[in-house]
Short mmCIF file of C-alpha atoms and ligand atoms in Angstrom, two decimals:
data_model
loop_
_atom_site.label_atom_id
_atom_site.label_comp_id
_atom_site.label_asym_id
_atom_site.label_seq_id
_atom_site.Cartn_x
_atom_site.Cartn_y
_atom_site.Cartn_z
CA MET A 1 -12.77 29.13 -14.98
CA LYS A 2 -9.43 29.15 -16.75
CA ILE A 3 -8.10 25.89 -18.22
CA ILE A 4 -4.33 25.71 -18.46
CA ASN A 5 -2.51 22.80 -20.03
CA ASN A 6 1.05 23.96 -20.22
CA ILE A 7 3.54 24.54 -17.47
CA SER A 8 4.77 28.00 -18.46
CA ASP A 9 1.19 29.36 -18.52
CA MET A 10 0.65 27.87 -15.07
CA TYR A 11 3.83 29.58 -13.75
CA GLU A 12 2.55 32.83 -15.14
CA TYR A 13 -0.91 32.41 -13.60
CA SER A 14 0.56 31.63 -10.14
CA ALA A 15 2.97 34.55 -10.37
CA LYS A 16 0.05 36.89 -11.11
CA LEU A 17 -1.86 35.61 -8.08
CA LYS A 18 1.17 36.21 -5.84
CA LYS A 19 1.66 39.71 -7.25
CA ARG A 20 -1.96 40.57 -6.47
CA GLY A 21 -1.61 39.17 -2.95
CA HIS A 22 -4.18 36.40 -3.56
CA THR A 23 -3.93 33.13 -1.63
CA ALA A 24 -4.27 29.92 -3.63
CA GLY A 25 -5.74 26.58 -2.50
CA PHE A 26 -4.74 23.60 -4.64
CA VAL A 27 -6.61 20.31 -5.13
CA PRO A 28 -4.60 17.70 -7.06
CA THR A 29 -6.71 14.94 -8.64
CA MET A 30 -6.59 12.22 -11.26
CA GLY A 31 -10.03 13.22 -12.55
CA ALA A 32 -13.19 11.06 -12.74
CA LEU A 33 -14.41 13.53 -10.18
CA HIS A 34 -17.02 12.87 -7.51
CA ASP A 35 -18.33 14.54 -4.36
CA GLY A 36 -15.18 13.51 -2.46
CA HIS A 37 -13.08 15.68 -4.77
CA LEU A 38 -15.67 18.46 -4.63
CA SER A 39 -15.52 18.47 -0.82
CA LEU A 40 -11.83 19.39 -1.15
CA VAL A 41 -12.76 22.17 -3.59
CA ASP A 42 -15.37 23.48 -1.10
CA ARG A 43 -12.83 23.57 1.72
CA ALA A 44 -10.20 25.22 -0.52
CA ALA A 45 -12.74 27.89 -1.53
CA LEU A 46 -13.51 28.61 2.13
CA GLU A 47 -9.88 29.15 3.04
CA ASN A 48 -8.36 30.81 -0.05
CA LYS A 49 -9.07 33.61 -2.47
CA LYS A 50 -8.42 31.38 -5.50
CA VAL A 51 -8.90 27.65 -6.10
CA ILE A 52 -6.75 25.65 -8.51
CA VAL A 53 -7.56 22.00 -9.36
CA SER A 54 -5.25 19.74 -11.34
CA ILE A 55 -6.36 16.73 -13.36
CA PHE A 56 -3.52 14.39 -14.26
CA VAL A 57 -3.53 10.59 -14.33
CA ASN A 58 0.01 10.11 -13.10
CA PRO A 59 1.66 7.12 -14.84
CA ALA A 60 4.49 7.04 -12.27
CA GLN A 61 2.18 5.90 -9.47
CA PHE A 62 0.75 2.90 -11.32
CA GLY A 63 2.62 -0.41 -11.22
CA PRO A 64 2.86 -2.91 -14.08
CA GLY A 65 -0.49 -4.69 -14.49
CA GLU A 66 -2.40 -1.96 -12.61
CA ASP A 67 -5.26 0.03 -14.14
CA PHE A 68 -3.40 3.02 -15.69
CA ASP A 69 -4.76 2.34 -19.19
CA ARG A 70 -8.34 1.75 -18.13
CA TYR A 71 -8.46 4.45 -15.43
CA PRO A 72 -11.57 6.56 -16.28
CA ARG A 73 -10.85 9.89 -18.03
CA PRO A 74 -14.19 11.70 -18.48
CA VAL A 75 -12.48 15.06 -19.05
CA LYS A 76 -15.45 17.00 -20.43
CA LYS A 77 -17.71 15.86 -17.61
CA ASP A 78 -15.03 16.72 -15.02
CA LEU A 79 -14.56 20.24 -16.39
CA LYS A 80 -18.32 20.84 -16.38
CA MET A 81 -18.57 19.58 -12.81
CA LEU A 82 -15.82 21.94 -11.67
CA LYS A 83 -17.30 24.87 -13.58
CA ASP A 84 -20.74 24.21 -12.04
CA THR A 85 -19.32 24.57 -8.52
CA ARG A 86 -18.51 28.24 -9.38
CA LYS A 87 -15.67 27.88 -6.89
CA VAL A 88 -12.80 26.89 -9.17
CA ASP A 89 -10.69 29.62 -10.75
CA CYS A 90 -8.25 27.48 -12.67
CA VAL A 91 -7.90 23.85 -13.82
CA PHE A 92 -4.41 22.62 -14.66
CA THR A 93 -4.44 19.66 -17.08
CA PRO A 94 -0.84 18.94 -18.09
CA ASP A 95 0.01 16.01 -20.35
CA LYS A 96 2.38 13.15 -19.61
CA ASP A 97 5.23 14.50 -21.74
CA SER A 98 5.27 17.87 -20.03
CA MET A 99 5.29 16.35 -16.54
CA TYR A 100 7.84 13.66 -17.53
CA PRO A 101 9.72 15.01 -20.58
CA PRO A 102 11.87 12.45 -22.39
CA GLY A 103 15.08 12.11 -20.42
CA SER A 104 13.64 13.33 -17.10
CA ALA A 105 15.26 11.17 -14.44
CA THR A 106 14.68 12.82 -11.08
CA PHE A 107 12.40 11.33 -8.45
CA VAL A 108 11.36 12.47 -4.99
CA SER A 109 11.01 9.54 -2.62
CA LEU A 110 10.49 9.19 1.08
CA GLU A 111 13.08 6.65 2.14
CA ASN A 112 11.69 5.14 5.29
CA GLU A 113 9.26 2.43 6.33
CA MET A 114 6.22 4.69 5.77
CA THR A 115 6.22 3.92 2.06
CA ASN A 116 6.67 0.14 2.47
CA VAL A 117 3.69 -0.59 4.73
CA LEU A 118 -0.08 -0.73 4.02
CA CYS A 119 -0.64 0.20 0.34
CA GLY A 120 3.13 0.48 -0.18
CA ALA A 121 3.55 -3.24 0.55
CA SER A 122 1.21 -4.29 -2.24
CA ARG A 123 2.05 -1.42 -4.62
CA PRO A 124 5.88 -1.16 -4.72
CA GLY A 125 7.02 2.20 -6.11
CA HIS A 126 3.52 3.69 -5.85
CA PHE A 127 4.38 6.36 -3.28
CA LYS A 128 7.57 7.33 -5.11
CA GLY A 129 5.31 8.17 -8.06
CA VAL A 130 2.97 10.13 -5.78
CA THR A 131 5.68 12.17 -4.00
CA THR A 132 7.41 12.90 -7.31
CA VAL A 133 4.31 14.18 -9.08
CA VAL A 134 3.12 16.24 -6.11
CA ALA A 135 6.59 17.81 -5.70
CA GLU A 136 6.43 18.74 -9.40
CA LEU A 137 2.90 20.13 -9.07
CA LEU A 138 3.84 22.18 -6.00
CA ASN A 139 6.79 23.68 -7.88
CA ILE A 140 4.55 24.56 -10.81
CA VAL A 141 1.43 25.76 -8.97
CA LYS A 142 3.10 27.20 -5.82
CA PRO A 143 -0.11 27.18 -3.76
CA ASP A 144 -0.47 28.40 -0.18
CA ARG A 145 -2.42 25.29 0.79
CA ILE A 146 -2.87 21.82 -0.68
CA TYR A 147 -6.07 19.86 0.04
CA LEU A 148 -5.77 16.09 0.51
CA GLY A 149 -8.39 13.49 1.42
CA GLN A 150 -8.18 11.21 4.47
CA LYS A 151 -9.61 8.60 2.09
CA ASP A 152 -5.96 8.09 1.08
CA ALA A 153 -4.66 8.50 4.62
CA GLN A 154 -1.22 6.99 3.99
CA GLN A 155 -0.78 9.23 0.95
CA ALA A 156 -1.77 12.35 2.95
CA ILE A 157 0.64 11.45 5.78
CA ILE A 158 3.52 10.70 3.38
CA LEU A 159 2.93 13.89 1.37
CA SER A 160 2.78 16.00 4.54
CA LYS A 161 6.13 14.53 5.61
CA MET A 162 7.66 15.01 2.17
CA MET A 163 6.58 18.66 2.21
CA ARG A 164 8.12 19.18 5.67
CA ASP A 165 11.35 17.37 4.79
CA MET A 166 11.75 19.29 1.51
CA HIS A 167 10.79 22.67 3.05
CA PHE A 168 7.88 23.35 0.74
CA SER A 169 6.10 26.47 1.99
CA THR A 170 2.68 25.00 1.14
CA THR A 171 0.51 23.89 4.09
CA PRO A 172 -1.27 20.53 3.79
CA VAL A 173 -4.93 20.38 4.82
CA ILE A 174 -6.40 16.89 5.30
CA CYS A 175 -10.17 16.62 4.73
CA PRO A 176 -12.67 13.97 5.93
CA ILE A 177 -13.80 10.96 3.89
CA ILE A 178 -16.99 11.49 1.88
CA ARG A 179 -19.19 8.38 1.66
CA GLU A 180 -22.23 7.01 -0.14
CA LYS A 181 -25.38 6.60 1.97
CA ASP A 182 -24.48 2.96 2.71
CA GLY A 183 -21.00 3.96 3.90
CA LEU A 184 -18.93 3.06 0.83
CA ALA A 185 -16.17 5.69 0.49
CA LEU A 186 -16.52 7.58 -2.79
CA SER A 187 -13.82 6.55 -5.24
CA SER A 188 -13.28 6.89 -8.97
CA ARG A 189 -12.71 3.10 -8.96
CA ASN A 190 -16.26 2.40 -7.68
CA ALA A 191 -17.28 2.81 -11.34
CA TYR A 192 -15.60 -0.57 -12.06
CA LEU A 193 -17.99 -2.45 -9.74
CA THR A 194 -20.85 -4.59 -11.10
CA PRO A 195 -24.22 -4.08 -9.32
CA GLU A 196 -23.61 -7.21 -7.19
CA GLN A 197 -20.09 -6.10 -6.29
CA ARG A 198 -21.43 -2.63 -5.45
CA ASP A 199 -23.83 -4.29 -2.99
CA THR A 200 -20.96 -6.16 -1.32
CA ALA A 201 -18.42 -3.30 -1.21
CA PRO A 202 -19.80 -1.49 1.90
CA VAL A 203 -18.60 -4.43 4.03
CA LEU A 204 -15.25 -2.63 4.14
CA TYR A 205 -16.69 0.41 5.94
CA LYS A 206 -19.00 -1.76 8.05
CA SER A 207 -16.04 -3.78 9.31
CA LEU A 208 -14.23 -0.55 10.30
CA GLN A 209 -17.36 0.71 12.07
CA MET A 210 -17.53 -2.58 13.94
CA ALA A 211 -13.93 -2.05 15.08
CA GLU A 212 -14.82 1.48 16.25
CA SER A 213 -17.70 0.07 18.31
CA MET A 214 -15.46 -2.62 19.81
CA VAL A 215 -13.01 0.10 20.92
CA GLU A 216 -15.89 2.10 22.41
CA LEU A 217 -16.83 -1.00 24.38
CA GLY A 218 -13.29 -1.25 25.75
CA GLU A 219 -11.37 -3.48 23.32
CA ARG A 220 -7.73 -2.35 23.10
CA SER A 221 -5.99 -5.24 21.35
CA ALA A 222 -5.03 -4.35 17.75
CA GLU A 223 -4.72 -8.08 16.96
CA THR A 224 -8.30 -8.77 18.09
CA LEU A 225 -9.65 -5.83 16.09
CA LYS A 226 -7.77 -6.87 12.94
CA LYS A 227 -8.94 -10.47 13.35
CA GLU A 228 -12.59 -9.40 13.67
CA ILE A 229 -12.35 -7.02 10.68
CA ARG A 230 -10.83 -9.82 8.58
CA ARG A 231 -13.53 -12.25 9.71
CA LYS A 232 -16.34 -9.87 8.73
CA ILE A 233 -14.82 -9.13 5.31
CA LYS A 234 -14.19 -12.81 4.57
CA GLU A 235 -17.78 -13.64 5.54
CA ALA A 236 -18.89 -11.42 2.64
CA GLY A 237 -16.75 -13.53 0.30
CA VAL A 238 -14.32 -10.68 -0.41
CA GLU A 239 -10.56 -11.05 -0.81
CA ILE A 240 -8.39 -9.08 1.63
CA ASP A 241 -5.23 -7.25 0.60
CA TYR A 242 -4.40 -5.99 4.09
CA VAL A 243 -5.93 -4.97 7.42
CA GLU A 244 -3.53 -3.01 9.64
CA ALA A 245 -3.50 -0.88 12.79
CA VAL A 246 -0.70 1.69 12.81
CA ASP A 247 0.32 4.88 14.56
CA ALA A 248 -1.49 7.67 12.70
CA ALA A 249 1.61 9.90 12.61
CA THR A 250 4.44 7.44 11.91
CA LEU A 251 2.55 4.50 10.33
CA ALA A 252 4.46 2.14 12.64
CA PRO A 253 2.44 -0.96 13.62
CA VAL A 254 0.77 -0.84 17.04
CA SER A 255 -0.25 -3.71 19.27
CA ALA A 256 -2.53 -1.70 21.58
CA ILE A 257 -5.06 1.01 20.76
CA SER A 258 -3.84 4.18 22.42
CA GLY A 259 -3.18 7.72 21.15
CA ASN A 260 -4.11 8.18 17.48
CA VAL A 261 -4.38 4.87 15.67
CA LEU A 262 -5.06 4.52 11.95
CA ILE A 263 -6.94 1.35 11.13
CA ALA A 264 -6.65 0.89 7.38
CA ALA A 265 -7.73 -1.87 5.04
CA ALA A 266 -7.67 -2.74 1.36
CA ILE A 267 -9.82 -5.38 -0.32
CA PHE A 268 -10.37 -6.77 -3.78
CA VAL A 269 -13.99 -6.82 -4.86
CA GLY A 270 -13.60 -8.86 -8.02
CA LYS A 271 -10.56 -7.23 -9.64
CA THR A 272 -11.27 -3.81 -8.13
CA ARG A 273 -9.05 -2.77 -5.25
CA LEU A 274 -10.82 -0.59 -2.67
CA ILE A 275 -9.33 1.11 0.38
CA ASP A 276 -10.81 2.70 3.48
CA ASN A 277 -9.72 3.68 6.97
CA THR A 278 -10.65 5.20 10.28
CA ILE A 279 -8.57 7.11 12.81
CA ILE A 280 -9.35 6.15 16.40
CA THR A 281 -8.29 8.51 19.17
CA ILE A 282 -8.09 7.27 22.74
P1 AMP B 1 -7.59 10.92 -6.75
O1 AMP B 1 -8.26 11.61 -7.90
O2 AMP B 1 -8.15 9.58 -6.45
O3 AMP B 1 -6.08 10.95 -6.87
O4 AMP B 1 -7.94 11.79 -5.46
C1 AMP B 1 -7.64 13.16 -5.40
C2 AMP B 1 -7.83 13.64 -3.98
O5 AMP B 1 -9.20 13.44 -3.59
C3 AMP B 1 -6.98 12.87 -2.96
O6 AMP B 1 -6.46 13.79 -2.00
C4 AMP B 1 -7.97 11.92 -2.35
O7 AMP B 1 -7.63 11.51 -1.04
C5 AMP B 1 -9.24 12.75 -2.35
N1 AMP B 1 -10.41 11.88 -2.27
C6 AMP B 1 -10.72 10.82 -3.06
N2 AMP B 1 -11.85 10.23 -2.63
C7 AMP B 1 -12.27 10.91 -1.55
C8 AMP B 1 -13.38 10.77 -0.65
N3 AMP B 1 -14.27 9.79 -0.77
N4 AMP B 1 -13.48 11.67 0.36
C9 AMP B 1 -12.57 12.66 0.52
N5 AMP B 1 -11.50 12.84 -0.29
C10 AMP B 1 -11.35 11.98 -1.31
#
């Protein structure tokens, strides 16, 4: 497993792959890796000759007062985890100054409502940071496919649109959410939870499951579903950031469940913000 930390070496590595006719699958991460990340690596290894993972905690996607400074960075452990999979050919670990050299002033941002709803409403500027860094990474790594988790459904939808709009030749592949046994979606931020908070956190998934069951039983009102999800979360004494039902392609709010609907929610368990979602297809 090759570890590359500067951009010109990464260009060279990608150029070599192209010359040899090898396909490359790319998994961008912020590190603190878990089985959710590894599921993307597995899928990339199935569909490509070579697998490239990046680890970069992107300052541009954190707002003031968010957890950029305390975001976990267990680099040695992450590298060992990736090496142990025996599926990763290259890890790209650029530093902040090479991704954002002094004086760099160009951003890639999706200028429609998609970035202002759901997580975008509570994290202004977040998706501009995400689209900018992924555009940079795609230009540096030039993969055939990029692997994204449905865990961050809004992010995956926005990035897929950005890649279409900007004519990137890379194909996005969206992979299912990996969960703990009790349903809690794996997240690097779960490490912030105290044991009591960890016990409470699965209420987020349970409330989404309840909504799925209600739809199976015939409920079609988005308002009713959102109200019931909110009620269940509040009962557990947890603060809600948002609960929304939107069109899974456009992220526009829906009033009735029909077609592909993304039900997404964010909560604060203590100070830790957790997100989860489900896509319901009728
Ligand atoms: P992050 O390191 O949090 O930026 O995540 C890197 C990638 O892993 C993103 O595409 C995430 O959506 C994906 N990911 C994170 N958690 C999970 C999970 N529990 N299941 C599947 N994919 C995930």
